[in-house]
Amino acid sequence: MIIMQEQTMPAEKENAQKAKIDALLHLADDSLIMGHRCSEWCGHGPILEQDIALTNIALDFVGQARNFYQHAAALLQQLPNDMALALADFDITPASITEDSLAYLRNANAYKNHLLVELPNGDWAQTILKIFFFSNYRQILFQQLLKNSDTQLAAIAEKSLKEIQYHVKWSGEWVMRLGDGTDESRERMLKAIDYLWPYVGEFFNCTEYEKTAFELDDTSIDLLKQTWLNTINHTFQLATLPEQTFGKWYQSGGKLGIHTEHLGYILAEMQFLPRTYPNAEW
Amino acid sequence: MDANKLAEQFQQKIDADIKIEPQDWMPDEYRKTLIRQISQHAHSEIVGMLPEGNWITRAPSLRRKAILLAKVQDEAGHGLYLYSAAETLGITRDEMYYQLHSGKAKYSSIFNYPTLTWADMGAIGWLVDGAAIMNQVPLSRCSYGPYARAMVRICKEESFHQRQGFEILLTLSKGNAAQRKMCQDAINRWWWPSLMMFGPTDNDSPHTAQSMKWKIKRFTNDELRQKFVDVCAEQVKFLGMTLPDKDLKWNEERKHYDFGPINWEEFWNVVKGNGPCNKERLATRVQAWEDGAWVREAALAYEEKKSARKYAFQNTAKSTENAPAFQ
Ligand SMILES: [Fe+2]
Ligand SMILES: [Fe+2]
C-alpha cells in the first residue's frame, strides 16, 4: 500500500504542477493580450484624460502579465529541462526560461488566452465593452484566487484586484455614458454587444487545468457565471441597455490554443524582434 | 492706472523675480507669446506620443514595453499640464486643438521624423528628451507661475525618460553586431534633428531678446545648443559610438566642443510641413479627434441627463419633505 502511494503521488503532483503552469500561462496570456490591445489606443484616444486612463490600464495588464509569467518561469525552472520546455510549448528553444521567453517565443497555438481578448479594438464602444466584460470576470475570478493554496498566485491576485477594481469602475462608467448617452453611442454599444457576446461564454467553460489550479468545481463555476451575469445586467440596466442571457452556443477554443485569426498578427508584431535575434539582450 | 505705469510695474516684478500669476495684469504681447509657446509645447508632447507609441506593441521585452508605455503616458500627462497652464491665459483646450489641427499652431519638428528601429526609442530618450530637458530646466524658473510650476513637474519625469533612453542604447551597444549597428544608425539619424530642437541661431531668432527681458527665456538658443553638444560629446563615449559630425572637436580655448554647420534648409523645410512625417502625424491627430467626436458628445449628453435627473430628484425629495407625514 505504502509503495503504491509513493508511486502514484508523484504522478498526481506532476499533473497538478502541469495544470498550475497551464493556468498561469493562461492568466499571463490573457493579461498580455489585453495589455497589447489597450496599448494600441495610446495616442489615439477620444479625450486626452481617457487616453491616459486607458494607457494606465494597459500598463496594469502588462504588469500583471509579468507577474504571472515570472511565477510560471520560476516553477518551470524547478523542473527537468526537457519537461519544462515541453510544458511551456516553446516554438524556439530559449536560452533560459524567463518571463520574456514565455511571452516572445511561444506560437499562437501555445497561447491560452480567451478569444475575447484578442479581438480587434474596433471603436471606443467595443473597446470599453471588452474591458468591462473582461475586468468583471477577472474581479470575481481573482476574489476566488485569494484563497488559493498557491500563496504566490493568491498574492498576485490580491495585488491585481486593486487595479481591477478601478478597471471595473472605469469601464462601467463608460458603459453607462455610452448606453445612455446619444442615439449614436447607444447604437454603437448595441453593435458592440452583438459582436462580443458570443465570446463571453468561454469565460465559464472551464478547462481541466483551470478547475485544478483555481480549485473550482462545477457548482462554484456556476456561481461565478451567475454572479458575472447579474453584475453585467445590473450595469446594463442603469445604462438602459437590454438584459443579456447566456446562449447555448458560443465561441471557444482560445484556452486550449485554438484561436481566431487575429492572434497571429498580434504575435507577429509583438514577437518579431526577439525572434529575429534569438538570445539577444534588450 | 495708465498702461505705461502698469507696464513699468510689470517689468519691475519680472526684474525682482516675482512670478506673474493668471489674475495679474500683463502686456498683451506677453500673454500672446506665452499662449503660443505653451500651446506649442503642449502640442509637442501630444504629437510626440506618436513616434514612440509606434513601438509599444513591438517592444522587445516586457520590461521595455512597460517602461515605454509609462513614458508615453507621461508625455500625455505633460500635454495635460501644459494645456491647463495655457488655459489660465484665456484660451480653451478646444481652441488650441483647432489651431493644431488646422496647421496654424506648430509643434516641435523633431516629431516629424520617423522611428524606424527599436534603437530609435533609445536615441529619442537620450537625445530628444535630453534636448527637451536642456530647454525646460530654465523654463521651470520662467516668469509665468503656472508655466514654471508645470515645468518643475515635467522636468522630474523627463530625466527618467532620458535615463531609460540611454540605457536602451547602452544595452544595444553591448549587444550583437546587428544591435550595435542599429544603435549607431539611430544616433546618426537623430543627432542633427536634435540639435535643431533648440531653434534657429540667435541671429535668426527675432523674439529672443524680448523673451529674455520677460524672463520667459533664460538662455539663447545657441547657448543651450552648445551646452547640449558638450554633454552629448562626452556621453557618447560611454556607448562606444560616435556622433555623426566630422567637425566635432574639443576647443581648449573656448572650453567647448566645436561642431559642424547645421542644415538650416532642412530645418525650415520640416517647419514648413515638408518633413518625412508631417502629414502623417497631423492626419493621425485629426483622425483621433474626429473619431472621438461621438464619444465626447455621448459623455456630454450623459452628464446633462444625469444632472437633470439629479435636479428632478432633489425637487421631489424637497416636496416629500414638506408633505405631511403618513399616519
Ligand atoms: Fe514630455
Ligand atoms: Fe519626455
Coordinates of C-alpha atoms and ligand atoms in Angstrom, one line a residue:
Chain A
M1 CA 0.0 0.0 0.0
I2 CA 2.7 2.4 1.0
I3 CA 4.7 1.6 -2.0
M4 CA 1.7 2.1 -4.2
Q5 CA 1.1 5.5 -2.7
E6 CA 4.7 6.5 -3.3
Q7 CA 4.3 5.6 -6.9
T8 CA 1.0 7.4 -7.6
M9 CA 1.8 10.6 -5.6
P10 CA 4.4 11.9 -8.0
A11 CA 2.1 11.4 -11.0
E12 CA -0.7 13.3 -9.3
K13 CA 1.7 16.0 -8.2
E14 CA 3.0 16.2 -11.7
N15 CA -0.5 16.7 -13.1
A16 CA -1.2 19.4 -10.5
Q17 CA 2.0 21.1 -11.4
K18 CA 1.2 20.9 -15.1
A19 CA -2.2 22.3 -14.5
K20 CA -0.8 25.1 -12.5
I21 CA 1.7 26.1 -15.2
D22 CA -1.0 25.9 -17.9
A23 CA -3.2 28.1 -15.7
L24 CA -0.5 30.6 -15.0
L25 CA 0.3 30.9 -18.7
H26 CA -3.4 31.3 -19.4
L27 CA -3.6 34.2 -16.9
A28 CA -0.4 35.7 -18.2
D29 CA -1.5 35.4 -21.9
D30 CA -4.9 37.0 -21.1
S31 CA -3.2 39.9 -19.4
L32 CA -0.6 40.4 -22.0
I33 CA -3.0 40.4 -25.0
M34 CA -5.4 42.6 -23.1
G35 CA -2.5 45.0 -22.5
H36 CA -1.5 44.8 -26.1
R37 CA -4.9 45.7 -27.4
C38 CA -5.3 48.5 -24.9
S39 CA -1.9 49.9 -25.7
E40 CA -2.9 50.2 -29.4
W41 CA -5.1 53.2 -28.3
C42 CA -2.1 55.1 -26.8
G43 CA -2.0 58.4 -28.6
H44 CA -5.3 57.9 -30.4
G45 CA -7.9 58.2 -27.6
P46 CA -11.0 60.4 -28.0
I47 CA -10.2 62.6 -24.9
L48 CA -6.7 63.2 -23.6
E49 CA -7.6 62.2 -20.0
Q50 CA -9.1 59.0 -21.3
D51 CA -6.0 58.3 -23.4
I52 CA -4.1 58.5 -20.2
A53 CA -6.6 56.3 -18.3
L54 CA -6.5 53.6 -21.0
T55 CA -2.7 53.6 -21.2
N56 CA -2.7 53.2 -17.5
I57 CA -4.9 50.1 -17.8
A58 CA -2.6 48.7 -20.5
L59 CA 0.2 49.2 -18.1
D60 CA -1.6 47.4 -15.3
F61 CA -2.2 44.4 -17.7
V62 CA 1.4 44.3 -18.8
G63 CA 2.4 44.4 -15.1
Q64 CA 0.0 41.5 -14.3
A65 CA 1.3 39.5 -17.2
R66 CA 4.8 39.9 -16.0
N67 CA 3.9 38.7 -12.5
F68 CA 2.2 35.6 -13.9
Y69 CA 5.0 34.8 -16.4
Q70 CA 7.6 35.3 -13.7
H71 CA 5.8 32.9 -11.4
A72 CA 5.4 30.4 -14.2
A73 CA 9.0 30.7 -15.2
A74 CA 10.1 30.1 -11.6
L75 CA 8.1 26.9 -11.4
L76 CA 9.3 25.7 -14.8
Q77 CA 12.9 26.3 -13.8
Q78 CA 12.5 23.8 -11.0
L79 CA 11.5 21.1 -13.4
P80 CA 13.8 18.9 -15.5
N81 CA 14.7 20.9 -18.6
D82 CA 13.0 18.8 -21.3
M83 CA 9.9 18.6 -19.3
A84 CA 9.8 22.3 -18.7
L85 CA 10.4 23.1 -22.4
A86 CA 7.6 20.7 -23.4
L87 CA 5.2 22.2 -20.8
A88 CA 5.7 25.7 -21.9
D89 CA 5.4 24.6 -25.5
F90 CA 8.1 26.8 -26.9
D91 CA 8.4 27.4 -30.6
I92 CA 12.1 28.4 -30.4
T93 CA 14.2 26.8 -27.7
P94 CA 15.1 29.6 -25.3
A95 CA 18.5 30.1 -23.7
S96 CA 16.6 30.2 -20.4
I97 CA 13.0 30.2 -19.3
T98 CA 12.1 33.7 -18.3
E99 CA 9.1 36.0 -18.5
D100 CA 10.3 37.2 -21.9
S101 CA 10.9 33.8 -23.4
L102 CA 7.4 32.8 -22.4
A103 CA 5.9 35.9 -23.9
Y104 CA 8.0 36.1 -27.1
L105 CA 9.0 32.5 -28.1
R106 CA 5.7 30.7 -28.0
N107 CA 3.5 30.3 -31.0
A108 CA -0.2 31.3 -31.2
N109 CA -1.2 27.7 -30.6
A110 CA 0.7 27.6 -27.3
Y111 CA -1.1 30.8 -26.2
K112 CA -4.0 30.1 -23.8
N113 CA -5.9 33.5 -23.7
H114 CA -9.6 33.8 -24.1
L115 CA -10.7 34.6 -27.7
L116 CA -12.4 37.7 -26.5
V117 CA -9.2 39.5 -25.5
E118 CA -7.6 39.1 -28.9
L119 CA -10.5 40.6 -30.9
P120 CA -9.7 43.9 -32.5
N121 CA -10.4 47.1 -30.6
G122 CA -13.0 48.4 -33.0
D123 CA -14.4 51.7 -31.9
W124 CA -14.4 53.1 -28.3
A125 CA -17.7 51.3 -27.5
Q126 CA -16.2 47.9 -28.5
T127 CA -13.0 48.6 -26.5
I128 CA -14.9 49.7 -23.4
L129 CA -17.3 46.8 -23.5
K130 CA -14.5 44.3 -23.9
I131 CA -12.7 45.8 -20.9
F132 CA -16.0 45.8 -19.0
F133 CA -16.8 42.2 -19.6
F134 CA -13.2 41.0 -19.0
S135 CA -12.5 43.0 -15.9
N136 CA -15.7 42.0 -14.3
Y137 CA -14.8 38.4 -15.0
R138 CA -11.3 38.9 -13.6
Q139 CA -12.7 40.5 -10.5
I140 CA -14.8 37.6 -9.5
L141 CA -12.2 35.0 -10.5
F142 CA -9.4 36.7 -8.6
Q143 CA -11.6 37.0 -5.5
Q144 CA -11.8 33.3 -5.7
L145 CA -8.0 33.0 -6.1
L146 CA -7.3 34.9 -2.9
K147 CA -8.0 31.6 -1.1
N148 CA -5.8 29.6 -3.5
S149 CA -3.3 27.1 -1.9
D150 CA -0.6 28.6 -4.1
T151 CA 0.2 31.6 -1.9
Q152 CA 2.2 33.3 -4.7
L153 CA -0.8 33.1 -7.0
A154 CA -3.0 34.4 -4.2
A155 CA -0.6 37.3 -3.6
I156 CA -0.6 38.3 -7.3
A157 CA -4.4 38.1 -7.4
E158 CA -4.6 40.3 -4.3
K159 CA -2.3 42.9 -5.8
S160 CA -4.1 42.8 -9.2
L161 CA -7.5 43.1 -7.6
K162 CA -6.8 46.7 -6.6
E163 CA -6.1 47.6 -10.2
I164 CA -9.1 45.5 -11.5
Q165 CA -11.5 47.3 -9.2
Y166 CA -10.5 50.5 -11.0
H167 CA -10.9 48.9 -14.4
V168 CA -14.4 47.7 -13.4
K169 CA -15.4 51.1 -12.3
W170 CA -13.9 53.0 -15.2
S171 CA -15.3 50.7 -17.9
G172 CA -18.7 50.5 -16.1
E173 CA -19.0 54.3 -16.1
W174 CA -18.3 54.4 -19.8
V175 CA -20.9 51.7 -20.4
M176 CA -23.4 53.9 -18.8
R177 CA -22.3 57.1 -20.6
L178 CA -22.4 55.3 -24.0
G179 CA -25.6 53.3 -23.3
D180 CA -27.5 56.3 -22.0
G181 CA -25.7 59.0 -24.0
T182 CA -26.7 59.8 -27.5
D183 CA -28.6 57.7 -30.1
E184 CA -25.3 57.1 -31.9
S185 CA -23.4 56.0 -28.8
R186 CA -26.3 53.7 -27.9
E187 CA -26.4 52.2 -31.4
R188 CA -22.6 51.6 -31.2
M189 CA -23.0 49.9 -27.8
L190 CA -25.7 47.6 -29.2
K191 CA -23.4 46.7 -32.1
A192 CA -20.5 46.0 -29.7
I193 CA -22.7 43.8 -27.5
D194 CA -23.7 41.9 -30.6
Y195 CA -20.1 41.4 -31.7
L196 CA -18.7 40.5 -28.3
W197 CA -21.4 38.5 -26.6
P198 CA -20.7 35.2 -28.4
Y199 CA -17.2 35.3 -26.8
V200 CA -18.2 35.7 -23.1
G201 CA -19.4 32.1 -22.7
E202 CA -15.8 31.0 -22.9
F203 CA -15.1 32.6 -19.5
F204 CA -17.1 29.9 -17.8
N205 CA -16.3 27.0 -20.0
C206 CA -13.5 25.9 -17.7
T207 CA -10.7 23.7 -18.8
E208 CA -9.4 20.9 -16.6
Y209 CA -6.3 23.0 -15.8
E210 CA -8.4 25.9 -14.6
K211 CA -10.5 23.6 -12.4
T212 CA -7.5 22.0 -10.9
A213 CA -5.3 25.1 -10.5
F214 CA -8.1 27.6 -9.5
E215 CA -9.6 24.9 -7.2
L216 CA -13.1 25.2 -8.8
D217 CA -15.8 22.7 -9.2
D218 CA -19.0 22.8 -11.3
T219 CA -21.0 24.4 -8.6
S220 CA -18.5 27.2 -7.9
I221 CA -18.1 27.8 -11.7
D222 CA -21.9 28.1 -12.0
L223 CA -22.0 30.6 -9.1
L224 CA -19.2 32.7 -10.8
K225 CA -21.2 32.6 -14.0
Q226 CA -24.4 33.7 -12.4
T227 CA -22.6 36.5 -10.4
W228 CA -21.0 37.8 -13.5
L229 CA -24.2 37.9 -15.5
N230 CA -26.0 39.7 -12.7
T231 CA -23.3 42.3 -12.4
I232 CA -23.3 42.9 -16.1
N233 CA -27.1 43.1 -16.3
H234 CA -27.1 45.5 -13.3
T235 CA -24.9 48.0 -15.1
F236 CA -26.7 47.4 -18.4
Q237 CA -30.0 48.3 -16.7
L238 CA -28.5 51.5 -15.4
A239 CA -27.2 52.1 -18.9
T240 CA -30.6 51.4 -20.4
L241 CA -29.1 48.5 -22.4
P242 CA -31.0 45.3 -22.9
E243 CA -30.7 42.5 -20.4
Q244 CA -28.5 39.6 -21.6
T245 CA -28.7 35.9 -21.1
F246 CA -26.2 33.1 -22.0
G247 CA -27.0 31.4 -25.3
K248 CA -26.4 27.7 -25.8
W249 CA -23.8 28.4 -28.5
Y250 CA -20.7 30.4 -28.0
Q251 CA -17.2 30.7 -29.4
S252 CA -14.4 29.0 -27.6
G253 CA -11.0 27.3 -28.0
G254 CA -8.6 30.0 -27.0
K255 CA -7.8 28.4 -23.7
L256 CA -6.7 25.3 -25.5
G257 CA -4.7 27.1 -28.1
I258 CA -7.2 27.3 -30.9
H259 CA -7.5 30.9 -31.7
T260 CA -9.1 33.4 -34.0
E261 CA -7.1 34.7 -37.0
H262 CA -6.3 37.9 -35.0
L263 CA -3.8 36.4 -32.6
G264 CA -1.3 35.5 -35.2
Y265 CA -1.0 39.1 -36.3
I266 CA -0.6 40.3 -32.7
L267 CA 2.2 37.9 -32.1
A268 CA 3.9 38.6 -35.4
E269 CA 4.1 42.3 -34.4
M270 CA 4.9 41.7 -30.8
Q271 CA 7.5 39.0 -31.1
F272 CA 9.4 40.0 -34.2
L273 CA 12.5 41.4 -32.6
P274 CA 13.3 38.6 -30.1
R275 CA 12.6 36.1 -32.8
T276 CA 14.8 37.9 -35.3
Y277 CA 17.7 38.0 -32.8
P278 CA 17.3 34.9 -30.6
N279 CA 19.0 35.2 -27.2
A280 CA 19.9 38.9 -27.7
E281 CA 19.6 41.2 -24.6
W282 CA 17.4 44.2 -24.8
Chain B
M1 CA -3.8 103.4 -13.7
D2 CA -2.4 104.1 -17.2
A3 CA -0.9 101.4 -19.4
N4 CA 2.7 102.8 -19.1
K5 CA 2.6 102.7 -15.4
L6 CA 1.3 99.1 -15.4
A7 CA 3.9 98.0 -17.9
E8 CA 6.6 99.6 -15.7
Q9 CA 5.3 97.8 -12.6
F10 CA 5.1 94.6 -14.6
Q11 CA 8.7 94.8 -15.6
Q12 CA 9.7 95.6 -12.1
K13 CA 8.1 92.5 -10.8
I14 CA 9.9 90.5 -13.5
D15 CA 13.2 92.0 -12.6
A16 CA 12.6 91.2 -9.0
D17 CA 11.9 87.6 -9.9
I18 CA 8.3 87.8 -8.7
K19 CA 6.1 85.3 -10.5
I20 CA 3.3 86.6 -12.7
E21 CA 0.0 84.8 -11.9
P22 CA -3.1 84.5 -14.1
Q23 CA -5.1 87.2 -12.4
D24 CA -2.2 89.7 -12.6
W25 CA -2.0 92.4 -15.3
M26 CA 0.3 91.6 -18.1
P27 CA 1.1 93.1 -21.5
D28 CA -0.9 91.7 -24.4
E29 CA 2.3 90.6 -26.2
Y30 CA 3.5 88.7 -23.1
R31 CA 0.2 86.9 -23.0
K32 CA 0.3 86.1 -26.7
T33 CA 3.9 84.9 -26.6
L34 CA 3.1 82.6 -23.7
I35 CA 0.0 81.2 -25.3
R36 CA 1.9 80.5 -28.4
Q37 CA 4.9 79.0 -26.6
I38 CA 2.9 76.9 -24.0
S39 CA 0.4 75.6 -26.5
Q40 CA 3.2 74.7 -29.0
H41 CA 4.9 72.9 -26.1
A42 CA 1.7 71.1 -25.2
H43 CA 1.1 70.0 -28.9
S44 CA 4.7 68.7 -29.0
E45 CA 4.0 66.5 -26.0
I46 CA 0.9 65.1 -27.7
V47 CA 2.2 64.7 -31.2
G48 CA 5.4 63.3 -29.6
M49 CA 3.4 60.4 -28.3
L50 CA 3.0 59.0 -31.8
P51 CA 6.6 58.2 -33.0
E52 CA 7.2 56.3 -29.7
G53 CA 3.7 54.9 -29.4
N54 CA 4.6 53.2 -32.6
W55 CA 6.9 50.8 -30.8
I56 CA 4.9 49.9 -27.8
T57 CA 3.4 46.8 -29.4
R58 CA 6.8 45.9 -30.7
A59 CA 9.0 46.5 -27.6
P60 CA 11.4 43.5 -27.4
S61 CA 10.9 42.7 -23.7
L62 CA 8.1 43.0 -21.2
R63 CA 10.2 45.3 -19.1
R64 CA 10.9 47.6 -22.0
K65 CA 7.3 47.5 -23.0
A66 CA 6.2 48.6 -19.5
I67 CA 8.8 51.4 -19.4
L68 CA 7.9 52.7 -22.9
L69 CA 4.2 52.7 -22.0
A70 CA 4.8 54.6 -18.8
K71 CA 7.0 57.1 -20.8
V72 CA 4.5 57.8 -23.5
Q73 CA 1.8 58.1 -20.8
D74 CA 4.0 60.7 -19.0
E75 CA 4.1 62.7 -22.3
A76 CA 0.3 62.7 -22.4
G77 CA 0.4 63.9 -18.8
H78 CA 2.8 66.7 -19.8
G79 CA 0.4 67.7 -22.5
L80 CA -2.4 67.9 -20.0
Y81 CA -0.4 70.1 -17.5
L82 CA 0.6 72.4 -20.3
Y83 CA -2.8 72.8 -21.8
S84 CA -4.0 73.6 -18.3
A85 CA -1.3 76.2 -17.9
A86 CA -2.2 77.8 -21.3
E87 CA -5.9 77.8 -20.3
T88 CA -5.0 80.2 -17.4
L89 CA -4.1 82.7 -20.1
G90 CA -7.6 82.7 -21.5
I91 CA -7.6 80.2 -24.3
T92 CA -9.6 76.9 -24.3
R93 CA -8.1 73.5 -25.0
D94 CA -10.5 73.1 -27.9
E95 CA -9.3 76.3 -29.5
M96 CA -5.7 75.1 -29.1
Y97 CA -6.7 71.7 -30.7
Y98 CA -8.3 73.6 -33.5
Q99 CA -5.1 75.6 -34.1
L100 CA -3.1 72.4 -34.2
H101 CA -5.4 70.5 -36.5
S102 CA -5.7 73.4 -38.9
G103 CA -2.0 73.7 -39.1
K104 CA -1.9 77.2 -37.6
A105 CA -0.1 76.1 -34.4
K106 CA 3.3 74.4 -34.7
Y107 CA 4.8 71.6 -32.6
S108 CA 8.4 70.5 -32.3
S109 CA 9.7 69.5 -35.7
I110 CA 11.6 66.6 -34.2
F111 CA 8.4 64.5 -34.2
N112 CA 8.2 64.7 -37.9
Y113 CA 11.0 62.2 -38.2
P114 CA 10.2 58.5 -38.4
T115 CA 11.0 55.9 -35.8
L116 CA 12.5 53.1 -37.9
T117 CA 14.1 50.7 -35.4
W118 CA 13.9 49.8 -31.7
A119 CA 17.1 51.8 -31.2
D120 CA 15.2 54.9 -32.1
M121 CA 13.4 54.5 -28.7
G122 CA 16.9 54.8 -27.1
A123 CA 18.0 57.7 -29.3
I124 CA 14.8 59.6 -28.7
G125 CA 15.1 59.2 -24.9
W126 CA 18.7 60.1 -24.8
L127 CA 18.8 62.9 -27.4
V128 CA 15.3 64.3 -27.8
D129 CA 14.3 64.1 -24.1
G130 CA 17.8 65.2 -23.4
A131 CA 17.4 68.3 -25.5
A132 CA 14.0 68.9 -24.0
I133 CA 15.5 68.9 -20.5
M134 CA 18.1 71.4 -21.6
N135 CA 15.4 73.7 -22.8
Q136 CA 13.0 73.0 -20.0
V137 CA 15.1 73.2 -16.8
P138 CA 15.5 77.0 -17.3
L139 CA 11.8 77.2 -18.1
S140 CA 11.0 76.0 -14.6
R141 CA 12.3 79.4 -13.5
C142 CA 10.1 81.2 -16.1
S143 CA 8.4 84.4 -15.0
Y144 CA 4.9 83.0 -15.6
G145 CA 3.9 81.0 -12.5
P146 CA 1.6 78.3 -13.9
Y147 CA 4.1 77.5 -16.7
A148 CA 7.1 77.4 -14.3
R149 CA 5.2 75.1 -12.0
A150 CA 4.2 72.8 -14.8
M151 CA 7.8 72.6 -15.9
V152 CA 9.0 71.6 -12.4
R153 CA 6.8 68.5 -12.5
I154 CA 7.6 67.8 -16.1
C155 CA 11.4 68.0 -15.7
K156 CA 11.4 65.4 -12.9
E157 CA 9.8 62.9 -15.4
E158 CA 12.0 63.9 -18.3
S159 CA 15.2 62.9 -16.5
F160 CA 13.7 59.4 -16.2
H161 CA 12.9 59.5 -19.9
Q162 CA 16.5 60.4 -20.7
R163 CA 17.9 57.7 -18.5
Q164 CA 15.7 54.9 -19.9
G165 CA 16.7 56.0 -23.4
F166 CA 20.4 56.0 -22.7
E167 CA 20.0 52.6 -21.0
I168 CA 18.4 51.2 -24.2
L169 CA 21.3 52.4 -26.2
L170 CA 23.9 51.1 -23.7
T171 CA 22.3 47.6 -23.8
L172 CA 22.3 47.7 -27.6
S173 CA 25.9 48.9 -27.6
K174 CA 26.9 45.8 -25.7
G175 CA 24.8 43.5 -27.8
N176 CA 25.4 41.6 -31.1
A177 CA 26.7 43.2 -34.3
A178 CA 23.2 43.9 -35.6
Q179 CA 22.2 45.6 -32.3
R180 CA 25.4 47.8 -32.3
K181 CA 24.7 48.8 -35.9
M182 CA 21.1 49.6 -35.0
C183 CA 22.4 51.8 -32.2
Q184 CA 24.8 53.8 -34.3
D185 CA 22.3 54.2 -37.1
A186 CA 19.7 55.6 -34.7
I187 CA 22.3 58.1 -33.3
N188 CA 23.2 59.1 -36.8
R189 CA 19.6 59.8 -37.8
W190 CA 18.6 61.6 -34.5
W191 CA 21.7 63.7 -33.8
W192 CA 21.2 66.6 -36.2
P193 CA 17.4 66.9 -35.8
S194 CA 18.0 67.0 -32.0
L195 CA 20.4 70.0 -32.4
M196 CA 17.7 71.7 -34.5
M197 CA 15.3 71.4 -31.5
F198 CA 17.0 74.4 -29.9
G199 CA 15.6 76.5 -32.7
P200 CA 17.3 78.9 -35.2
T201 CA 20.6 80.6 -34.4
D202 CA 20.4 83.7 -32.3
N203 CA 20.8 85.9 -35.3
D204 CA 17.7 84.4 -36.8
S205 CA 15.6 84.4 -33.7
P206 CA 14.0 87.8 -33.5
H207 CA 11.9 87.1 -30.4
T208 CA 14.7 86.0 -28.2
A209 CA 15.6 89.5 -26.8
Q210 CA 12.1 90.3 -25.7
S211 CA 11.5 86.8 -24.3
M212 CA 14.7 87.1 -22.2
K213 CA 13.7 90.5 -21.0
W214 CA 10.4 89.0 -19.8
K215 CA 12.3 86.0 -18.3
I216 CA 10.3 83.6 -20.4
K217 CA 13.6 82.6 -21.8
R218 CA 16.8 82.5 -19.7
F219 CA 19.4 81.4 -22.3
T220 CA 19.6 81.9 -26.0
N221 CA 19.1 79.0 -28.5
D222 CA 22.8 78.9 -29.3
E223 CA 23.9 78.8 -25.6
L224 CA 21.6 75.9 -24.9
R225 CA 22.6 74.1 -28.1
Q226 CA 26.3 74.4 -27.1
K227 CA 25.6 73.0 -23.7
F228 CA 23.8 70.1 -25.2
V229 CA 26.7 69.3 -27.6
D230 CA 29.2 69.5 -24.8
V231 CA 27.2 67.0 -22.7
C232 CA 26.5 64.5 -25.5
A233 CA 30.0 64.5 -26.9
E234 CA 31.1 63.1 -23.6
Q235 CA 28.2 60.7 -23.0
V236 CA 28.5 59.1 -26.5
K237 CA 31.9 57.8 -25.4
F238 CA 30.2 55.5 -22.8
L239 CA 28.3 53.9 -25.6
G240 CA 31.4 53.4 -27.7
M241 CA 29.6 55.1 -30.5
T242 CA 30.2 58.3 -32.4
L243 CA 28.2 61.4 -33.2
P244 CA 27.9 61.9 -37.0
D245 CA 29.9 65.1 -37.2
K246 CA 33.4 65.1 -38.6
D247 CA 33.9 68.7 -37.3
L248 CA 33.1 67.8 -33.7
K249 CA 36.3 68.6 -31.7
W250 CA 37.1 69.9 -28.3
N251 CA 38.2 73.6 -28.4
E252 CA 40.6 74.2 -25.5
E253 CA 40.4 77.9 -25.9
R254 CA 36.6 78.1 -25.8
K255 CA 36.4 75.3 -23.3
H256 CA 33.6 73.9 -25.6
Y257 CA 33.2 71.4 -28.4
D258 CA 33.2 72.9 -31.8
F259 CA 30.7 71.4 -34.2
G260 CA 29.8 71.4 -37.8
P261 CA 27.2 73.5 -39.6
I262 CA 23.5 72.7 -39.1
N263 CA 21.4 72.1 -42.3
W264 CA 19.0 75.0 -41.8
E265 CA 17.4 74.4 -45.2
E266 CA 16.2 71.0 -43.8
F267 CA 15.1 72.7 -40.6
W268 CA 12.9 75.3 -42.3
N269 CA 11.5 72.7 -44.7
V270 CA 10.4 70.5 -41.9
V271 CA 9.0 73.5 -40.1
K272 CA 7.0 74.4 -43.2
G273 CA 5.5 70.9 -43.3
N274 CA 7.8 69.1 -45.7
G275 CA 9.4 66.7 -43.2
P276 CA 9.1 63.0 -43.7
C277 CA 6.1 62.6 -41.3
N278 CA 4.5 66.0 -41.0
K279 CA 1.4 65.0 -42.9
E280 CA 1.0 61.6 -41.2
R281 CA 1.4 63.0 -37.7
L282 CA -1.1 65.7 -38.2
A283 CA -3.5 63.4 -40.0
T284 CA -3.3 60.9 -37.1
R285 CA -4.1 63.6 -34.6
V286 CA -7.0 64.9 -36.7
Q287 CA -8.3 61.4 -37.1
A288 CA -8.2 60.7 -33.4
W289 CA -10.1 63.9 -32.8
E290 CA -12.8 63.2 -35.4
D291 CA -13.2 59.6 -34.4
G292 CA -13.7 60.7 -30.8
A293 CA -16.4 63.3 -31.6
W294 CA -19.3 60.9 -30.9
V295 CA -17.6 59.8 -27.7
R296 CA -17.3 63.3 -26.4
E297 CA -20.9 64.1 -27.4
A298 CA -22.2 61.0 -25.6
A299 CA -20.3 61.9 -22.5
L300 CA -21.7 65.4 -22.6
A301 CA -25.3 64.2 -23.2
Y302 CA -25.0 61.7 -20.4
E303 CA -23.7 64.3 -17.9
E304 CA -26.6 66.6 -18.9
K305 CA -29.2 63.8 -18.4
K306 CA -27.6 62.9 -15.1
S307 CA -27.7 66.4 -13.7
A308 CA -31.2 66.9 -15.0
R309 CA -32.2 63.7 -13.1
K310 CA -30.4 64.8 -10.0
Y311 CA -32.2 68.1 -10.2
A312 CA -35.6 66.4 -10.6
F313 CA -34.8 64.1 -7.7
Q314 CA -33.8 66.9 -5.4
N315 CA -37.1 68.6 -6.2
T316 CA -39.1 65.5 -5.4
A317 CA -37.1 65.0 -2.3
K318 CA -37.9 68.5 -1.2
S319 CA -41.6 68.1 -1.9
T320 CA -41.8 64.9 0.1
E321 CA -40.0 66.7 3.0
N322 CA -42.7 69.2 3.1
A323 CA -45.5 66.7 2.7
P324 CA -47.4 65.7 5.8
A325 CA -46.1 62.5 7.4
F326 CA -48.1 59.4 6.8
Q327 CA -50.0 58.2 9.8
Ligands
FE1 FE 7.5 65.5 -22.1
FE2 FE 9.8 63.0 -22.3

